[in-house]
Amino acid sequence: MKILVTGATGNVGRMVVDELLARGATDVRALTNDPAKAQLPPGVEVARGFLGRLETLPDALAGVEKMYLAPHPATVFEVCRLAADAGVRQIVDMAGAKGGTWQVIEDGVEASGVAYTHLEPGEFMANSELWSAQIAAGDVVRDAYGDVVNAPIAQEDIAAVAAEVLLSDRHAGRSYELTGPEALSRRQMVAAIGRALGRDLTYVELTGSEARAHFESIMGEYGEWYLDGLAQLADHPQAAVSTVADLLGRPAMAYEEWARRHADLFR
Ligand SMILES: NC(=O)c1ccc[n+]([C@@H]2O[C@H](COP(=O)([O-])OP(=O)(O)OC[C@H]3O[C@@H](n4cnc5c(N)ncnc54)[C@H](OP(=O)(O)O)[C@@H]3O)[C@@H](O)[C@H]2O)c1
């Protein structure tokens, strides 16, 4: 069974390749613009291309039975139609919470008529990289909505779930909300990074125009969108769900562990 991993040099796609191999998959094709950058493991077939360059896809999709679909909203309808034409029989997509920013991915997949499994992660633990410049520079983290809670997920777990689902036929038509194992406030996440670094970090709460200016300075045009998301979380905190553990038979990675593994991001 040939499996195409799109976005195969991305943070998630690259780990999907590794997780498939670790589970014994022997016919993995990886889609990338730049095979040299990808440094894919031996035995993985490389297709040169990108979800945004539709002309590259018919060759990449030839003979493929299942596909991991990285999130590229601009062409998702066309990509999934091409997958259907090529005879792909299951698409496992990474989208997000239903009705949110990534809904268009699920819409494009479903419009193709191909059997699907939607992976719906919330915030990634890796989004904490937002704090990396401040933490590298000193012990103070200026941020906003320090007490709102959500249950961010490690990208490692999204990739493991994607591989598990790709290698089984039991998940067709299912949507899986994916979170980490616990809901944490932003103050608690900063403290966990501090513990991983052996440092005592001070969280400084920003509000109003100060918060807007800060997020715009670090995220540009997405600053306001991100702050709006935090404001919504204040009204609707995100609880942890057990999907990752249910699907993988082991606990999802805790934030504390993620911070230890990725401490170099903050040094
Ligand atoms: N809650 C969340 O934080 C959340 C939830 C759901 C989804 N997401 C989104 O999920 C994505 C995850 O990132 P990821 O690193 O796994 O994958 P990605 O950003 O989708 O990128 C995967 C690969 O696609 C290619 N690519 C991406 N954009 C391109 C462009 N505009 N032009 C040319 N090539 C491009 C690059 O590979 P090559 O150069 O090798 O071709 C890249 O390594 C992010 O976009 C994130 O915003 C986030």
mmCIF file of N, CA, C and O in Angstrom, residues 136-188:
data_model
loop_
_atom_site.group_PDB
_atom_site.id
_atom_site.type_symbol
_atom_site.label_atom_id
_atom_site.label_comp_id
_atom_site.label_asym_id
_atom_site.label_seq_id
_atom_site.Cartn_x
_atom_site.Cartn_y
_atom_site.Cartn_z
ATOM 1 N N ALA A 136 15.196 33.715 25.799
ATOM 2 C CA ALA A 136 16.630 33.691 25.492
ATOM 3 C C ALA A 136 17.309 34.968 25.997
ATOM 4 O O ALA A 136 18.482 34.953 26.374
ATOM 5 N N ALA A 137 16.527 36.055 26.015
ATOM 6 C CA ALA A 137 17.126 37.349 26.377
ATOM 7 C C ALA A 137 17.105 37.622 27.878
ATOM 8 O O ALA A 137 17.836 38.497 28.369
ATOM 9 N N GLY A 138 16.253 36.936 28.640
ATOM 10 C CA GLY A 138 16.172 37.247 30.069
ATOM 11 C C GLY A 138 15.129 36.399 30.755
ATOM 12 O O GLY A 138 14.619 35.444 30.182
ATOM 13 N N ASP A 139 14.794 36.756 31.995
ATOM 14 C CA ASP A 139 13.910 35.907 32.797
ATOM 15 C C ASP A 139 12.471 36.427 32.865
ATOM 16 O O ASP A 139 11.677 35.942 33.678
ATOM 17 N N VAL A 140 12.153 37.436 32.033
ATOM 18 C CA VAL A 140 10.813 38.013 32.080
ATOM 19 C C VAL A 140 10.076 37.691 30.777
ATOM 20 O O VAL A 140 10.613 37.880 29.693
ATOM 21 N N VAL A 141 8.845 37.170 30.916
ATOM 22 C CA VAL A 141 8.011 36.906 29.739
ATOM 23 C C VAL A 141 6.796 37.824 29.799
ATOM 24 O O VAL A 141 5.971 37.738 30.711
ATOM 25 N N ARG A 142 6.734 38.746 28.841
ATOM 26 C CA ARG A 142 5.579 39.642 28.738
ATOM 27 C C ARG A 142 4.595 38.987 27.780
ATOM 28 O O ARG A 142 4.943 38.602 26.666
ATOM 29 N N ASP A 143 3.347 38.863 28.233
ATOM 30 C CA ASP A 143 2.370 38.096 27.460
ATOM 31 C C ASP A 143 0.977 38.571 27.887
ATOM 32 O O ASP A 143 0.862 39.513 28.678
ATOM 33 N N ALA A 144 -0.060 37.933 27.361
ATOM 34 C CA ALA A 144 -1.423 38.343 27.713
ATOM 35 C C ALA A 144 -2.281 37.128 28.028
ATOM 36 O O ALA A 144 -1.952 36.015 27.631
ATOM 37 N N TYR A 145 -3.382 37.365 28.730
ATOM 38 C CA TYR A 145 -4.321 36.297 29.093
ATOM 39 C C TYR A 145 -3.591 35.148 29.807
ATOM 40 O O TYR A 145 -3.788 33.977 29.482
ATOM 41 N N GLY A 146 -2.791 35.506 30.788
ATOM 42 C CA GLY A 146 -1.957 34.517 31.478
ATOM 43 C C GLY A 146 -2.735 33.426 32.176
ATOM 44 O O GLY A 146 -2.194 32.346 32.425
ATOM 45 N N ASP A 147 -4.022 33.690 32.499
ATOM 46 C CA ASP A 147 -4.769 32.696 33.265
ATOM 47 C C ASP A 147 -5.751 31.889 32.427
ATOM 48 O O ASP A 147 -6.431 31.006 32.945
ATOM 49 N N VAL A 148 -5.829 32.193 31.101
ATOM 50 C CA VAL A 148 -6.727 31.352 30.293
ATOM 51 C C VAL A 148 -6.066 29.983 30.096
ATOM 52 O O VAL A 148 -4.838 29.883 30.053
ATOM 53 N N VAL A 149 -6.898 28.962 30.014
ATOM 54 C CA VAL A 149 -6.324 27.613 29.886
ATOM 55 C C VAL A 149 -6.738 26.952 28.575
ATOM 56 O O VAL A 149 -7.834 27.159 28.075
ATOM 57 N N ASN A 150 -5.813 26.190 28.038
ATOM 58 C CA ASN A 150 -6.119 25.273 26.947
ATOM 59 C C ASN A 150 -5.201 24.065 27.082
ATOM 60 O O ASN A 150 -4.385 23.995 28.006
ATOM 61 N N ALA A 151 -5.378 23.123 26.170
ATOM 62 C CA ALA A 151 -4.657 21.842 26.284
ATOM 63 C C ALA A 151 -3.841 21.624 25.023
ATOM 64 O O ALA A 151 -4.208 20.811 24.162
ATOM 65 N N PRO A 152 -2.736 22.361 24.859
ATOM 66 C CA PRO A 152 -1.971 22.253 23.612
ATOM 67 C C PRO A 152 -1.403 20.850 23.423
ATOM 68 O O PRO A 152 -1.201 20.108 24.380
ATOM 69 N N ILE A 153 -1.160 20.534 22.150
ATOM 70 C CA ILE A 153 -0.706 19.184 21.791
ATOM 71 C C ILE A 153 0.697 19.243 21.202
ATOM 72 O O ILE A 153 1.052 20.211 20.508
ATOM 73 N N ALA A 154 1.475 18.206 21.454
ATOM 74 C CA ALA A 154 2.801 18.084 20.837
ATOM 75 C C ALA A 154 2.612 17.639 19.390
ATOM 76 O O ALA A 154 1.827 16.718 19.107
ATOM 77 N N GLN A 155 3.360 18.252 18.476
ATOM 78 C CA GLN A 155 3.258 17.837 17.073
ATOM 79 C C GLN A 155 3.689 16.379 16.909
ATOM 80 O O GLN A 155 3.217 15.683 16.001
ATOM 81 N N GLU A 156 4.557 15.907 17.787
ATOM 82 C CA GLU A 156 4.960 14.501 17.759
ATOM 83 C C GLU A 156 3.730 13.591 17.863
ATOM 84 O O GLU A 156 3.656 12.545 17.203
ATOM 85 N N ASP A 157 2.783 13.994 18.715
ATOM 86 C CA ASP A 157 1.578 13.162 18.905
ATOM 87 C C ASP A 157 0.643 13.247 17.706
ATOM 88 O O ASP A 157 -0.002 12.254 17.344
ATOM 89 N N ILE A 158 0.558 14.427 17.078
ATOM 90 C CA ILE A 158 -0.290 14.535 15.877
ATOM 91 C C ILE A 158 0.258 13.586 14.809
ATOM 92 O O ILE A 158 -0.493 12.860 14.148
ATOM 93 N N ALA A 159 1.567 13.589 14.647
ATOM 94 C CA ALA A 159 2.193 12.742 13.624
ATOM 95 C C ALA A 159 1.970 11.263 13.943
ATOM 96 O O ALA A 159 1.689 10.456 13.042
ATOM 97 N N ALA A 160 2.089 10.899 15.207
ATOM 98 C CA ALA A 160 1.897 9.492 15.581
ATOM 99 C C ALA A 160 0.456 9.070 15.308
ATOM 100 O O ALA A 160 0.199 7.974 14.786
ATOM 101 N N VAL A 161 -0.486 9.944 15.619
ATOM 102 C CA VAL A 161 -1.889 9.622 15.358
ATOM 103 C C VAL A 161 -2.117 9.512 13.853
ATOM 104 O O VAL A 161 -2.795 8.593 13.376
ATOM 105 N N ALA A 162 -1.540 10.426 13.086
ATOM 106 C CA ALA A 162 -1.723 10.380 11.628
ATOM 107 C C ALA A 162 -1.244 9.035 11.084
ATOM 108 O O ALA A 162 -1.925 8.398 10.274
ATOM 109 N N ALA A 163 -0.079 8.590 11.530
ATOM 110 C CA ALA A 163 0.467 7.325 11.033
ATOM 111 C C ALA A 163 -0.435 6.154 11.441
ATOM 112 O O ALA A 163 -0.741 5.264 10.634
ATOM 113 N N GLU A 164 -0.857 6.162 12.682
ATOM 114 C CA GLU A 164 -1.733 5.089 13.182
ATOM 115 C C GLU A 164 -3.006 4.989 12.333
ATOM 116 O O GLU A 164 -3.432 3.903 11.936
ATOM 117 N N VAL A 165 -3.586 6.149 12.046
ATOM 118 C CA VAL A 165 -4.850 6.190 11.317
ATOM 119 C C VAL A 165 -4.640 5.792 9.853
ATOM 120 O O VAL A 165 -5.464 5.104 9.251
ATOM 121 N N LEU A 166 -3.495 6.223 9.275
ATOM 122 C CA LEU A 166 -3.218 5.876 7.869
ATOM 123 C C LEU A 166 -3.076 4.367 7.686
ATOM 124 O O LEU A 166 -3.405 3.819 6.636
ATOM 125 N N LEU A 167 -2.555 3.716 8.711
ATOM 126 C CA LEU A 167 -2.258 2.286 8.564
ATOM 127 C C LEU A 167 -3.432 1.383 8.952
ATOM 128 O O LEU A 167 -3.269 0.172 9.049
ATOM 129 N N SER A 168 -4.589 1.985 9.165
ATOM 130 C CA SER A 168 -5.752 1.186 9.538
ATOM 131 C C SER A 168 -6.936 1.626 8.682
ATOM 132 O O SER A 168 -6.978 2.757 8.211
ATOM 133 N N ASP A 169 -7.887 0.733 8.502
ATOM 134 C CA ASP A 169 -9.097 1.114 7.762
ATOM 135 C C ASP A 169 -10.258 1.374 8.722
ATOM 136 O O ASP A 169 -11.398 1.534 8.304
ATOM 137 N N ARG A 170 -9.949 1.439 10.013
ATOM 138 C CA ARG A 170 -11.030 1.533 11.003
ATOM 139 C C ARG A 170 -11.490 2.965 11.277
ATOM 140 O O ARG A 170 -12.382 3.178 12.083
ATOM 141 N N HIS A 171 -10.821 3.936 10.642
ATOM 142 C CA HIS A 171 -11.077 5.322 11.064
ATOM 143 C C HIS A 171 -11.800 6.155 10.007
ATOM 144 O O HIS A 171 -11.877 7.378 10.131
ATOM 145 N N ALA A 172 -12.296 5.508 8.966
ATOM 146 C CA ALA A 172 -12.957 6.265 7.888
ATOM 147 C C ALA A 172 -14.176 7.003 8.425
ATOM 148 O O ALA A 172 -14.956 6.461 9.224
ATOM 149 N N GLY A 173 -14.301 8.252 7.991
ATOM 150 C CA GLY A 173 -15.468 9.047 8.371
ATOM 151 C C GLY A 173 -15.390 9.633 9.769
ATOM 152 O O GLY A 173 -16.344 10.260 10.237
ATOM 153 N N ARG A 174 -14.277 9.428 10.440
ATOM 154 C CA ARG A 174 -14.170 9.915 11.828
ATOM 155 C C ARG A 174 -13.452 11.258 11.885
ATOM 156 O O ARG A 174 -12.598 11.564 11.044
ATOM 157 N N SER A 175 -13.789 12.059 12.886
ATOM 158 C CA SER A 175 -13.074 13.302 13.186
ATOM 159 C C SER A 175 -12.504 13.151 14.584
ATOM 160 O O SER A 175 -13.232 12.754 15.502
ATOM 161 N N TYR A 176 -11.229 13.429 14.729
ATOM 162 C CA TYR A 176 -10.595 13.266 16.031
ATOM 163 C C TYR A 176 -10.077 14.599 16.556
ATOM 164 O O TYR A 176 -9.098 15.143 16.023
ATOM 165 N N GLU A 177 -10.736 15.111 17.589
ATOM 166 C CA GLU A 177 -10.189 16.286 18.283
ATOM 167 C C GLU A 177 -8.939 15.819 19.026
ATOM 168 O O GLU A 177 -8.972 14.798 19.720
ATOM 169 N N LEU A 178 -7.849 16.523 18.848
ATOM 170 C CA LEU A 178 -6.582 16.115 19.464
ATOM 171 C C LEU A 178 -6.086 17.216 20.396
ATOM 172 O O LEU A 178 -5.948 18.371 19.980
ATOM 173 N N THR A 179 -5.825 16.843 21.630
ATOM 174 C CA THR A 179 -5.231 17.789 22.594
ATOM 175 C C THR A 179 -4.104 17.078 23.327
ATOM 176 O O THR A 179 -3.955 15.859 23.247
ATOM 177 N N GLY A 180 -3.361 17.868 24.089
ATOM 178 C CA GLY A 180 -2.417 17.296 25.031
ATOM 179 C C GLY A 180 -3.181 16.695 26.207
ATOM 180 O O GLY A 180 -4.415 16.735 26.243
ATOM 181 N N PRO A 181 -2.460 16.148 27.188
ATOM 182 C CA PRO A 181 -3.125 15.416 28.264
ATOM 183 C C PRO A 181 -3.705 16.301 29.368
ATOM 184 O O PRO A 181 -4.412 15.801 30.247
ATOM 185 N N GLU A 182 -3.404 17.595 29.348
ATOM 186 C CA GLU A 182 -3.909 18.442 30.447
ATOM 187 C C GLU A 182 -4.082 19.875 29.966
ATOM 188 O O GLU A 182 -3.398 20.328 29.047
ATOM 189 N N ALA A 183 -5.040 20.553 30.595
ATOM 190 C CA ALA A 183 -5.246 21.972 30.312
ATOM 191 C C ALA A 183 -4.356 22.786 31.248
ATOM 192 O O ALA A 183 -4.252 22.489 32.440
ATOM 193 N N LEU A 184 -3.697 23.768 30.683
ATOM 194 C CA LEU A 184 -2.743 24.580 31.446
ATOM 195 C C LEU A 184 -2.949 26.051 31.126
ATOM 196 O O LEU A 184 -3.332 26.396 30.006
ATOM 197 N N SER A 185 -2.634 26.912 32.073
ATOM 198 C CA SER A 185 -2.652 28.344 31.778
ATOM 199 C C SER A 185 -1.322 28.734 31.139
ATOM 200 O O SER A 185 -0.334 27.987 31.208
ATOM 201 N N ARG A 186 -1.297 29.902 30.546
ATOM 202 C CA ARG A 186 -0.056 30.360 29.914
ATOM 203 C C ARG A 186 1.021 30.594 30.981
ATOM 204 O O ARG A 186 2.197 30.339 30.745
ATOM 205 N N ARG A 187 0.595 31.046 32.157
ATOM 206 C CA ARG A 187 1.579 31.191 33.256
ATOM 207 C C ARG A 187 2.209 29.838 33.593
ATOM 208 O O ARG A 187 3.410 29.729 33.820
ATOM 209 N N GLN A 188 1.364 28.796 33.630
ATOM 210 C CA GLN A 188 1.896 27.459 33.963
ATOM 211 C C GLN A 188 2.855 26.966 32.876
ATOM 212 O O GLN A 188 3.849 26.313 33.173
#
